[in-house]
Coordinates of C-alpha atoms in Angstrom, one line a residue:
Chain A
M11 CA -115.7 -142.2 -93.4
K12 CA -118.4 -140.4 -94.6
Q13 CA -118.4 -140.1 -98.4
Q14 CA -118.9 -136.6 -99.8
K15 CA -121.0 -136.1 -102.9
R16 CA -120.2 -133.7 -105.4
S17 CA -122.8 -130.9 -105.8
G18 CA -123.0 -128.3 -108.4
G19 CA -123.7 -127.8 -112.0
K20 CA -127.4 -128.0 -112.0
E21 CA -128.2 -124.3 -111.6
G22 CA -128.7 -121.8 -114.5
P23 CA -127.1 -121.5 -117.9
S24 CA -123.6 -123.1 -118.1
K25 CA -120.5 -122.7 -120.4
S26 CA -118.4 -125.5 -121.4
H27 CA -114.8 -125.7 -120.4
S28 CA -113.8 -125.9 -123.9
D29 CA -115.9 -122.7 -124.8
I30 CA -114.0 -121.0 -122.0
R31 CA -110.7 -122.3 -123.1
R32 CA -111.4 -121.1 -126.8
K33 CA -112.2 -117.5 -125.6
A34 CA -109.0 -117.4 -123.4
S35 CA -106.9 -118.5 -126.3
D36 CA -108.4 -115.9 -128.5
G37 CA -107.8 -113.4 -125.9
D38 CA -111.5 -112.7 -125.4
A39 CA -112.1 -114.3 -122.0
V40 CA -113.2 -112.1 -119.0
V41 CA -110.5 -112.8 -116.4
M42 CA -110.7 -111.6 -112.8
T43 CA -108.5 -112.2 -109.9
A44 CA -110.2 -114.1 -107.0
M45 CA -110.2 -110.6 -105.2
E46 CA -112.1 -108.8 -108.1
F47 CA -114.4 -111.6 -108.6
K48 CA -115.6 -111.7 -105.1
E49 CA -116.3 -107.8 -105.2
F50 CA -118.0 -108.1 -108.5
V51 CA -120.4 -110.7 -107.1
R52 CA -120.9 -108.4 -104.0
S53 CA -122.0 -105.6 -106.5
N54 CA -123.8 -107.6 -109.2
G55 CA -124.8 -110.9 -108.0
V56 CA -123.9 -114.5 -108.7
E57 CA -126.1 -114.6 -111.8
K58 CA -124.5 -111.8 -113.7
A59 CA -120.9 -113.0 -112.6
A60 CA -121.7 -116.5 -114.0
R61 CA -122.9 -115.0 -117.4
E62 CA -120.2 -112.5 -117.6
V63 CA -116.9 -113.8 -116.1
D64 CA -115.1 -116.6 -117.6
L65 CA -112.0 -117.2 -115.4
V66 CA -111.2 -116.4 -111.8
T67 CA -107.4 -116.7 -110.8
T68 CA -106.9 -118.0 -107.1
A69 CA -103.5 -118.3 -105.3
T70 CA -101.7 -119.3 -102.2
F71 CA -98.1 -118.6 -101.1
G72 CA -97.0 -120.5 -97.8
A73 CA -94.8 -123.0 -96.4
M74 CA -95.4 -126.6 -98.2
C75 CA -93.3 -129.3 -96.3
S76 CA -94.2 -132.2 -98.7
S77 CA -92.1 -130.8 -101.6
G78 CA -89.0 -131.6 -103.3
A79 CA -87.2 -131.7 -106.7
Y80 CA -85.6 -134.2 -108.7
F81 CA -82.5 -133.8 -110.9
N82 CA -80.7 -135.5 -113.7
V83 CA -77.1 -134.3 -113.1
G84 CA -75.4 -135.8 -116.1
H85 CA -72.9 -138.6 -116.5
S86 CA -69.5 -138.5 -115.3
D87 CA -66.4 -139.8 -117.1
P88 CA -65.8 -142.4 -115.9
P89 CA -69.5 -143.1 -115.1
I90 CA -70.7 -143.4 -111.5
K91 CA -74.0 -145.0 -110.1
M92 CA -74.7 -142.8 -107.2
Q93 CA -75.6 -144.4 -104.1
R94 CA -75.4 -141.5 -101.8
A95 CA -75.5 -138.0 -102.8
W96 CA -75.6 -134.6 -101.2
L97 CA -76.2 -131.1 -102.5
D98 CA -74.4 -128.5 -100.4
G99 CA -74.3 -130.9 -97.6
V100 CA -78.2 -131.9 -97.6
P101 CA -78.6 -135.6 -98.4
A102 CA -80.5 -136.3 -101.6
Y103 CA -82.0 -139.5 -102.4
A104 CA -79.9 -141.5 -105.0
G105 CA -81.7 -144.7 -105.3
L106 CA -82.9 -144.2 -108.6
A107 CA -80.9 -145.3 -111.8
A108 CA -77.2 -143.7 -111.9
V109 CA -77.4 -139.9 -111.8
D110 CA -81.1 -139.2 -111.1
I111 CA -81.5 -137.8 -107.5
F112 CA -84.4 -136.5 -105.4
L113 CA -83.8 -133.7 -102.7
G114 CA -86.8 -133.3 -100.2
A115 CA -87.5 -129.9 -99.0
T116 CA -87.4 -130.8 -95.4
E117 CA -84.1 -132.9 -95.5
L118 CA -81.6 -131.1 -93.3
D119 CA -77.9 -130.5 -93.6
E120 CA -75.9 -133.3 -92.3
T121 CA -73.7 -131.0 -90.2
N122 CA -76.8 -130.8 -87.8
N123 CA -77.4 -127.3 -89.0
M124 CA -81.4 -126.8 -88.8
L125 CA -81.3 -123.7 -90.3
H126 CA -80.3 -125.2 -93.9
G127 CA -82.0 -127.9 -95.5
G128 CA -83.3 -129.1 -98.9
A129 CA -85.7 -126.1 -99.5
H130 CA -82.8 -123.7 -99.1
V131 CA -80.7 -125.7 -101.7
I132 CA -83.7 -125.6 -104.2
E133 CA -84.1 -121.7 -103.7
D134 CA -80.2 -121.3 -104.3
L135 CA -80.5 -123.2 -107.6
V136 CA -83.6 -121.4 -108.7
R137 CA -81.6 -118.2 -108.0
G138 CA -78.9 -119.2 -110.3
K139 CA -76.4 -120.5 -107.9
A140 CA -74.0 -123.2 -108.2
V141 CA -74.3 -126.0 -105.5
R142 CA -71.8 -128.6 -104.5
L143 CA -72.7 -132.0 -105.6
R144 CA -70.8 -134.9 -103.7
A145 CA -71.7 -138.6 -104.3
T146 CA -70.3 -142.0 -103.4
A147 CA -70.9 -145.4 -105.0
H148 CA -70.1 -149.0 -104.8
G149 CA -68.4 -149.1 -108.2
T150 CA -69.7 -151.5 -111.0
D151 CA -68.3 -152.9 -114.3
C152 CA -70.6 -150.4 -116.0
Y153 CA -70.3 -147.7 -113.5
P154 CA -66.6 -147.7 -112.2
L155 CA -66.2 -144.4 -110.5
R156 CA -66.8 -144.6 -106.7
E157 CA -66.8 -141.0 -105.8
I158 CA -67.3 -137.6 -107.1
D159 CA -67.1 -134.0 -105.6
T160 CA -68.2 -131.2 -108.2
Y161 CA -70.4 -128.3 -108.7
V162 CA -73.8 -128.2 -110.4
S163 CA -76.3 -125.5 -111.4
L164 CA -79.6 -125.4 -113.2
K165 CA -77.6 -124.6 -116.2
T166 CA -75.4 -127.8 -115.9
M167 CA -78.1 -130.1 -115.1
N168 CA -80.4 -132.0 -117.9
Q169 CA -83.5 -131.8 -115.9
A170 CA -84.5 -130.1 -112.7
V171 CA -88.1 -130.5 -111.7
L172 CA -90.1 -129.6 -108.7
M173 CA -92.1 -132.6 -107.8
S174 CA -94.2 -131.9 -104.7
P175 CA -96.7 -134.8 -103.3
R176 CA -98.6 -132.4 -101.1
N177 CA -99.0 -128.7 -101.9
A178 CA -102.0 -126.1 -101.9
Y179 CA -103.7 -127.8 -98.9
Q180 CA -107.5 -127.2 -98.9
N181 CA -107.6 -125.3 -95.6
Y182 CA -105.4 -126.0 -92.5
V183 CA -105.7 -125.8 -89.0
A184 CA -104.9 -122.9 -86.6
A185 CA -102.6 -123.4 -83.8
T186 CA -102.1 -122.1 -80.2
N187 CA -100.4 -123.1 -76.9
S188 CA -101.8 -123.5 -73.5
S189 CA -98.5 -124.7 -71.8
A190 CA -96.3 -122.6 -69.6
K191 CA -93.2 -122.9 -72.1
T192 CA -92.7 -121.5 -75.6
L193 CA -93.3 -124.3 -78.5
Y194 CA -91.2 -124.2 -81.8
T195 CA -93.2 -125.9 -84.3
Y196 CA -94.0 -126.1 -88.1
M197 CA -96.7 -123.6 -87.3
G198 CA -94.3 -121.1 -86.1
K199 CA -93.2 -119.9 -82.6
L200 CA -96.3 -120.5 -80.2
L201 CA -96.0 -118.2 -77.1
P202 CA -96.8 -119.8 -73.8
E203 CA -100.4 -119.4 -72.0
F204 CA -102.2 -118.8 -75.2
G205 CA -99.7 -116.0 -76.0
N206 CA -100.5 -116.1 -79.6
A207 CA -102.1 -118.1 -82.3
T208 CA -101.0 -118.9 -86.1
Y209 CA -102.7 -120.0 -89.2
S210 CA -101.6 -121.2 -92.5
C211 CA -104.0 -120.6 -95.6
A212 CA -104.7 -118.1 -98.0
G213 CA -108.3 -118.3 -96.9
E214 CA -110.9 -116.8 -99.7
L215 CA -107.8 -116.7 -102.3
S216 CA -107.0 -120.5 -101.9
P217 CA -107.4 -122.5 -105.0
L218 CA -109.2 -125.5 -103.5
L219 CA -111.4 -123.3 -101.2
N220 CA -113.0 -121.6 -104.2
D221 CA -113.5 -125.1 -105.8
P222 CA -114.4 -127.3 -102.6
Y223 CA -115.7 -130.2 -104.6
Y224 CA -112.9 -130.3 -107.3
R225 CA -115.3 -129.6 -110.2
T226 CA -112.7 -127.9 -112.2
I227 CA -109.3 -128.3 -110.7
G228 CA -108.0 -131.9 -111.6
I229 CA -105.3 -134.0 -112.8
G230 CA -103.9 -132.2 -115.9
S231 CA -104.7 -128.6 -114.7
R232 CA -102.1 -126.2 -115.9
I233 CA -101.0 -124.0 -112.9
F234 CA -98.6 -121.2 -111.9
L235 CA -95.9 -123.0 -110.0
G236 CA -93.0 -121.2 -108.4
G237 CA -93.1 -118.4 -111.1
G238 CA -93.2 -120.7 -114.0
D239 CA -95.9 -123.2 -115.6
G240 CA -96.7 -126.5 -113.6
F241 CA -99.3 -129.1 -113.6
V242 CA -101.7 -130.9 -111.1
V243 CA -100.3 -134.5 -111.6
W244 CA -102.4 -136.3 -108.7
E245 CA -104.4 -135.9 -105.7
G246 CA -101.9 -134.7 -102.9
T247 CA -100.9 -137.1 -100.2
Q248 CA -103.3 -137.1 -97.2
F249 CA -106.0 -136.2 -99.6
N250 CA -109.0 -136.2 -97.2
P251 CA -112.4 -135.0 -98.8
G252 CA -114.6 -136.6 -96.3
V253 CA -114.1 -133.9 -93.4
A254 CA -117.0 -132.0 -92.1
R255 CA -118.1 -129.2 -94.6
T256 CA -120.1 -126.0 -94.0
P257 CA -123.4 -125.5 -95.8
R258 CA -121.7 -124.2 -98.8
G259 CA -119.6 -127.3 -99.1
V260 CA -116.3 -125.8 -98.0
P261 CA -114.1 -128.3 -95.8
K262 CA -113.8 -127.0 -92.2
R263 CA -110.5 -128.9 -91.5
P264 CA -107.5 -130.0 -93.7
S265 CA -109.0 -131.7 -96.8
G266 CA -107.9 -131.9 -100.4
S267 CA -104.5 -131.1 -101.5
L268 CA -102.6 -131.4 -105.0
A269 CA -99.5 -133.1 -106.1
V270 CA -97.8 -130.8 -108.5
I271 CA -94.8 -130.8 -110.9
G272 CA -93.1 -128.0 -112.6
D273 CA -89.8 -127.0 -114.3
L274 CA -87.5 -125.6 -111.8
K275 CA -85.6 -123.8 -114.7
Q276 CA -88.8 -121.5 -115.3
M277 CA -89.2 -120.5 -111.6
T278 CA -87.9 -117.6 -109.7
G279 CA -86.8 -116.9 -106.2
D280 CA -89.7 -114.5 -105.5
F281 CA -92.0 -117.6 -105.5
V282 CA -89.7 -120.3 -104.4
K283 CA -88.2 -119.6 -100.9
G284 CA -86.3 -121.7 -98.5
L285 CA -87.8 -121.2 -94.9
T286 CA -86.7 -122.2 -91.4
F287 CA -88.8 -122.9 -88.5
T288 CA -86.7 -122.7 -85.7
R289 CA -86.2 -126.4 -83.7
Y290 CA -88.5 -127.8 -86.4
G291 CA -86.2 -127.5 -89.6
A292 CA -86.6 -126.4 -93.1
S293 CA -89.7 -126.1 -95.4
L294 CA -90.4 -124.7 -98.7
G295 CA -92.3 -121.5 -99.4
I296 CA -94.1 -122.0 -102.8
G297 CA -96.3 -119.8 -104.9
I298 CA -99.1 -121.6 -106.6
G299 CA -101.8 -119.9 -108.8
V300 CA -104.9 -121.8 -110.2
P301 CA -107.5 -120.4 -112.9
I302 CA -111.1 -121.6 -112.2
P303 CA -113.3 -121.5 -115.1
I304 CA -116.7 -120.4 -114.2
I305 CA -118.8 -123.0 -116.0
D306 CA -122.0 -122.5 -114.2
E307 CA -123.6 -120.5 -111.5
D308 CA -122.6 -123.0 -109.0
M309 CA -119.0 -122.4 -109.8
A310 CA -119.5 -118.6 -109.5
N311 CA -121.1 -119.0 -106.3
A312 CA -118.3 -121.4 -105.0
C313 CA -115.7 -118.8 -106.1
S314 CA -117.6 -115.8 -104.3
I315 CA -116.6 -117.4 -101.0
T316 CA -115.3 -115.0 -98.4
N317 CA -113.3 -115.2 -95.1
D318 CA -116.4 -115.0 -93.0
K319 CA -117.7 -118.0 -94.5
I320 CA -114.5 -120.3 -94.0
V321 CA -114.1 -122.0 -91.0
T322 CA -111.1 -123.9 -89.3
G323 CA -110.3 -125.4 -86.1
L324 CA -107.9 -124.1 -83.3
F325 CA -106.0 -126.8 -82.0
D326 CA -103.7 -126.6 -78.8
Y327 CA -100.2 -127.8 -79.8
A328 CA -99.3 -128.3 -76.3
Q329 CA -101.0 -131.6 -76.5
Q330 CA -98.3 -133.7 -78.4
R331 CA -100.4 -136.3 -79.8
R332 CA -102.0 -137.2 -83.3
S333 CA -105.4 -136.0 -82.0
R334 CA -105.3 -132.6 -80.3
P335 CA -108.4 -131.1 -78.7
C336 CA -110.1 -128.7 -80.9
L337 CA -110.3 -125.4 -78.8
R338 CA -113.0 -123.9 -81.1
D339 CA -114.0 -123.3 -84.5
V340 CA -112.8 -119.9 -86.0
T341 CA -113.4 -118.2 -89.2
Y342 CA -110.7 -116.7 -91.6
E343 CA -112.0 -113.2 -90.9
E344 CA -111.6 -113.8 -87.4
L345 CA -108.0 -114.9 -87.7
S346 CA -107.1 -112.2 -90.3
S347 CA -108.5 -109.3 -87.9
G348 CA -105.3 -109.8 -85.9
E349 CA -106.9 -111.3 -82.8
I350 CA -109.4 -113.8 -81.5
E351 CA -110.7 -114.9 -78.2
V352 CA -109.5 -118.2 -76.7
E353 CA -110.9 -119.3 -73.3
G354 CA -111.8 -115.7 -72.4
K355 CA -108.5 -114.4 -73.5
T356 CA -107.7 -111.9 -76.4
V357 CA -105.0 -113.7 -78.4
P358 CA -103.1 -112.1 -81.4
T359 CA -103.0 -113.9 -84.7
S360 CA -100.2 -114.4 -87.2
P361 CA -100.7 -115.8 -90.6
L362 CA -97.9 -118.2 -92.0
S363 CA -99.4 -117.6 -95.4
S364 CA -98.4 -114.4 -97.4
I365 CA -101.5 -112.9 -98.7
Y366 CA -99.4 -110.2 -100.3
K367 CA -97.7 -112.8 -102.4
A368 CA -100.9 -114.8 -103.1
R369 CA -102.5 -111.6 -104.4
Q370 CA -99.4 -111.0 -106.6
I371 CA -99.7 -114.3 -108.0
A372 CA -103.4 -114.1 -108.8
E373 CA -102.6 -110.7 -110.6
I374 CA -99.6 -112.3 -112.5
L375 CA -101.6 -115.3 -113.6
K376 CA -104.5 -113.0 -114.8
K377 CA -102.1 -111.1 -116.9
R378 CA -100.6 -114.1 -118.2
I379 CA -104.0 -115.6 -119.4
L380 CA -105.0 -112.1 -120.9
K381 CA -101.7 -112.0 -122.7
G382 CA -102.2 -115.4 -124.1
E383 CA -98.8 -116.7 -122.4
F384 CA -100.7 -119.2 -120.0
E385 CA -103.0 -121.9 -121.6
V386 CA -105.8 -122.9 -119.6
T387 CA -106.4 -126.6 -119.5
E388 CA -109.2 -129.0 -118.9
P389 CA -108.4 -131.8 -116.4
V390 CA -108.0 -135.2 -117.9
Q391 CA -109.1 -136.9 -114.6
R392 CA -111.1 -135.6 -111.5
L393 CA -109.8 -135.6 -108.0
P394 CA -111.5 -138.2 -106.0
M395 CA -114.4 -137.7 -103.4
D396 CA -113.9 -140.9 -101.8
R397 CA -110.7 -141.2 -99.9
P398 CA -110.3 -142.0 -96.4
L399 CA -107.2 -140.7 -94.3
R400 CA -105.8 -143.6 -92.5
P401 CA -103.5 -143.3 -89.3
L402 CA -100.2 -145.1 -88.7
E403 CA -100.6 -147.8 -86.0
V404 CA -98.1 -150.3 -84.5
R405 CA -99.4 -153.5 -86.1
S406 CA -98.6 -157.1 -86.7
E407 CA -98.0 -158.3 -90.4
K408 CA -101.3 -159.9 -90.4
E409 CA -103.0 -156.9 -89.1
A410 CA -101.4 -154.9 -91.9
M411 CA -103.0 -157.1 -94.6
Q412 CA -106.4 -156.9 -93.3
Chain B
M18 CA -85.8 -86.5 -76.0
K19 CA -85.3 -90.1 -76.1
T20 CA -82.4 -92.2 -77.2
K21 CA -81.3 -95.9 -77.2
L22 CA -77.9 -96.7 -75.7
V23 CA -75.7 -99.9 -75.7
L24 CA -73.6 -100.1 -72.3
N25 CA -70.6 -102.4 -72.3
F26 CA -69.2 -102.7 -68.7
N27 CA -66.4 -104.7 -67.1
P28 CA -67.0 -106.8 -63.7
E29 CA -65.9 -103.7 -61.6
A30 CA -68.6 -101.5 -63.4
S31 CA -71.2 -104.2 -63.0
N32 CA -71.1 -103.9 -59.2
R33 CA -72.2 -100.1 -59.3
P34 CA -75.8 -99.0 -59.3
I35 CA -75.7 -97.3 -62.6
T36 CA -79.4 -97.5 -63.5
H37 CA -80.2 -96.3 -60.2
D38 CA -77.9 -93.4 -60.4
L39 CA -79.2 -92.5 -64.1
I40 CA -82.7 -92.2 -62.7
A41 CA -82.1 -90.6 -59.3
K42 CA -78.9 -88.3 -59.8
H43 CA -79.5 -87.4 -63.4
G44 CA -83.5 -87.5 -63.5
L45 CA -83.7 -89.6 -66.5
L46 CA -86.5 -92.2 -67.4
V47 CA -84.7 -95.5 -68.1
N48 CA -86.2 -98.7 -69.9
I49 CA -84.0 -101.6 -69.9
L50 CA -84.6 -103.5 -73.1
R51 CA -81.7 -106.0 -72.9
A52 CA -79.3 -107.0 -70.2
E53 CA -76.7 -109.7 -70.3
I54 CA -74.0 -110.5 -67.8
D55 CA -71.2 -113.1 -67.8
E56 CA -67.7 -113.8 -66.1
V57 CA -66.0 -111.0 -68.4
G58 CA -68.6 -108.4 -67.9
G59 CA -72.0 -107.3 -69.1
K60 CA -74.0 -105.6 -71.8
M61 CA -77.2 -103.6 -71.4
V62 CA -79.6 -102.0 -74.1
I63 CA -81.4 -99.0 -72.4
E64 CA -83.7 -96.5 -73.7
V65 CA -83.4 -93.3 -71.8
S66 CA -85.6 -90.3 -72.0
G67 CA -85.4 -86.9 -70.3
K68 CA -83.9 -83.3 -71.1
A69 CA -81.0 -83.3 -73.7
E70 CA -78.7 -81.8 -71.0
S71 CA -79.6 -84.4 -68.6
I72 CA -79.0 -87.2 -71.1
K73 CA -75.5 -85.6 -71.9
N74 CA -74.8 -85.7 -68.1
G75 CA -75.9 -89.2 -67.7
I76 CA -73.7 -90.4 -70.8
D77 CA -70.7 -88.4 -69.2
Y78 CA -71.3 -90.1 -65.7
L79 CA -71.4 -93.7 -67.3
K80 CA -68.2 -93.1 -69.2
D81 CA -66.6 -91.5 -66.0
S82 CA -67.8 -94.9 -64.4
G83 CA -65.7 -97.0 -67.0
V84 CA -68.9 -97.9 -68.9
G85 CA -68.6 -98.0 -72.6
V86 CA -71.7 -96.1 -74.2
R87 CA -72.6 -96.3 -77.8
P88 CA -75.9 -94.6 -78.9
I89 CA -77.8 -96.7 -81.4
K90 CA -80.2 -95.6 -84.4
E91 CA -81.4 -99.2 -84.9
G92 CA -81.3 -102.5 -83.2
V93 CA -83.0 -104.7 -85.4
R94 CA -82.8 -104.5 -89.2
R95 CA -85.1 -106.1 -91.8
D96 CA -83.8 -107.3 -95.3
D97 CA -86.7 -106.3 -97.3
D98 CA -85.7 -108.5 -100.0
A99 CA -85.7 -111.5 -97.8
C100 CA -89.3 -110.7 -96.3
I101 CA -92.1 -112.5 -97.8
H102 CA -94.8 -110.7 -95.7
C103 CA -96.4 -113.7 -94.2
G104 CA -96.9 -112.1 -90.7
V105 CA -95.5 -114.6 -88.4
C106 CA -93.7 -111.8 -86.6
I107 CA -96.7 -109.7 -86.0
S108 CA -98.3 -111.8 -83.1
I109 CA -95.0 -112.3 -81.1
C110 CA -93.7 -108.7 -81.1
P111 CA -94.3 -107.2 -77.7
T112 CA -94.4 -103.5 -78.8
N113 CA -96.4 -103.8 -82.0
A114 CA -93.3 -102.8 -84.0
L115 CA -94.2 -105.3 -86.7
T116 CA -97.8 -105.1 -88.0
L117 CA -99.7 -106.1 -91.1
D118 CA -101.2 -103.3 -93.1
R119 CA -104.5 -104.4 -93.4
K120 CA -105.0 -102.9 -96.9
T121 CA -101.8 -104.0 -98.7
R122 CA -101.2 -107.1 -96.4
K123 CA -97.6 -106.2 -96.1
V124 CA -95.8 -106.6 -92.9
V125 CA -94.7 -102.9 -91.9
F126 CA -91.7 -102.5 -89.5
I127 CA -92.2 -99.5 -87.3
E128 CA -88.3 -98.9 -86.2
E129 CA -89.1 -96.4 -83.5
K130 CA -91.4 -98.8 -81.6
C131 CA -88.8 -101.8 -81.7
V132 CA -87.0 -102.2 -78.4
A133 CA -84.5 -104.9 -79.9
C134 CA -85.8 -107.8 -77.6
G135 CA -84.9 -109.9 -80.6
V136 CA -87.9 -112.4 -80.4
C137 CA -88.7 -111.9 -84.1
I138 CA -85.2 -113.0 -85.0
D139 CA -85.7 -116.8 -84.6
A140 CA -89.4 -116.8 -85.4
C141 CA -88.8 -115.3 -89.0
P142 CA -89.0 -118.3 -91.5
P143 CA -87.1 -116.5 -94.4
R144 CA -84.6 -115.1 -91.7
A145 CA -85.2 -111.5 -92.7
M146 CA -84.4 -110.1 -89.3
E147 CA -81.1 -109.3 -87.9
I148 CA -80.3 -107.9 -84.4
L149 CA -77.4 -105.6 -84.6
I150 CA -76.5 -105.2 -81.0

């Protein structure tokens, strides 16, 4: 793996993160959405933007499969140490103490209903609905109850916390289908013979594409998560900063990602949405917004990135292998134009990521910062630049330890 | 004028060349949007264009032939509260009834262009599209 070096922080005058935070808490910060900032740079240049703008709000809204929530549902009388648990028929992981359970977004209803999964239960809870909780247990001297069937809601639960191992991917691939049959994938319905192409990234609005070397977004960053406040808690799974980058440092393939946490009780159904991908299953649509402090000219330059300068690869999902051939590199400007050229054919494109909602989030976050309702934080630890991405092979015990 | 019709017919009526008759005898342009047939009969969704009087005569002819006729104003409905405006549907809609407004980035549903083919129904991640026929 090629190790990437962080760049930046060398050009022009700089403002410290704490100066920006102080200005924000005093209500004196100049805050712009990513859309406004790019326009400002186009008209006024990077130098002026770095001098005059303090914070830029970036955002994304899309299907984020590696999401989930944990709950403490409270103790029953007599008490139970739940071994197996279901929320509205969707299995939740109960191997955590007695009444802590974790519900994964892509877990499916046990009645073999692929239209209903953990993501839909999470949305129902956020919308204030009661969901049926069933649990079974072995029964112990300290937890004698062996079965319970009841209802819970966000009002009855002690903690209800969204905890996603991988959200806000820094770039993602585009998908198409060369085969003669329709493919149903997590990238949507892919029509035969290059009938369409889909992509799943907010492009120039996306948080990590505006901070490609993770100079300001890190562990401890407060973020907008599903309508409420959340935090970046770790690098996201499959964090892979070593992929090829453009001359401006923007990854050309899926790269970094964020593990995030936030109180489900603060969230809203507008930004937490159960999604169904036919014959794939459930996924959770989540809205995430991240403020980026413009600490220097390099940061201003990074946040001025536009869709014509962000590249991803178009892959053929007819190849059902880990490594699919890349048909071509394509910019988000081309993808968002509605059609691209693939092997001599004009192919219509569809986003999976809602730019409409991402823009809404960037606006809301800006307003919250200006009103003093959202406190900007400085990361307590930076995200790594040296993580290889390892595959899963069938190995011997000895090989696995090498 | 142009109108969309849902036709329901029993096995006997299935054997009659009703689309041919609508075209040849009543001078109508017929676009078949959906067609299903099974052991208990068939269902067709067609769009007919022609003079108002010809359309009326065509409908009378269908009714006389034992075909159930129901005009439809809408074949597919969108739940605007459920739509997240992602745009998954825009590249699979064969008639461009679903498009992305380049300025607002909202998905626009132009019902007049919709032929109720139904390909958007199972492609929509928040399941905002519903077929009514």
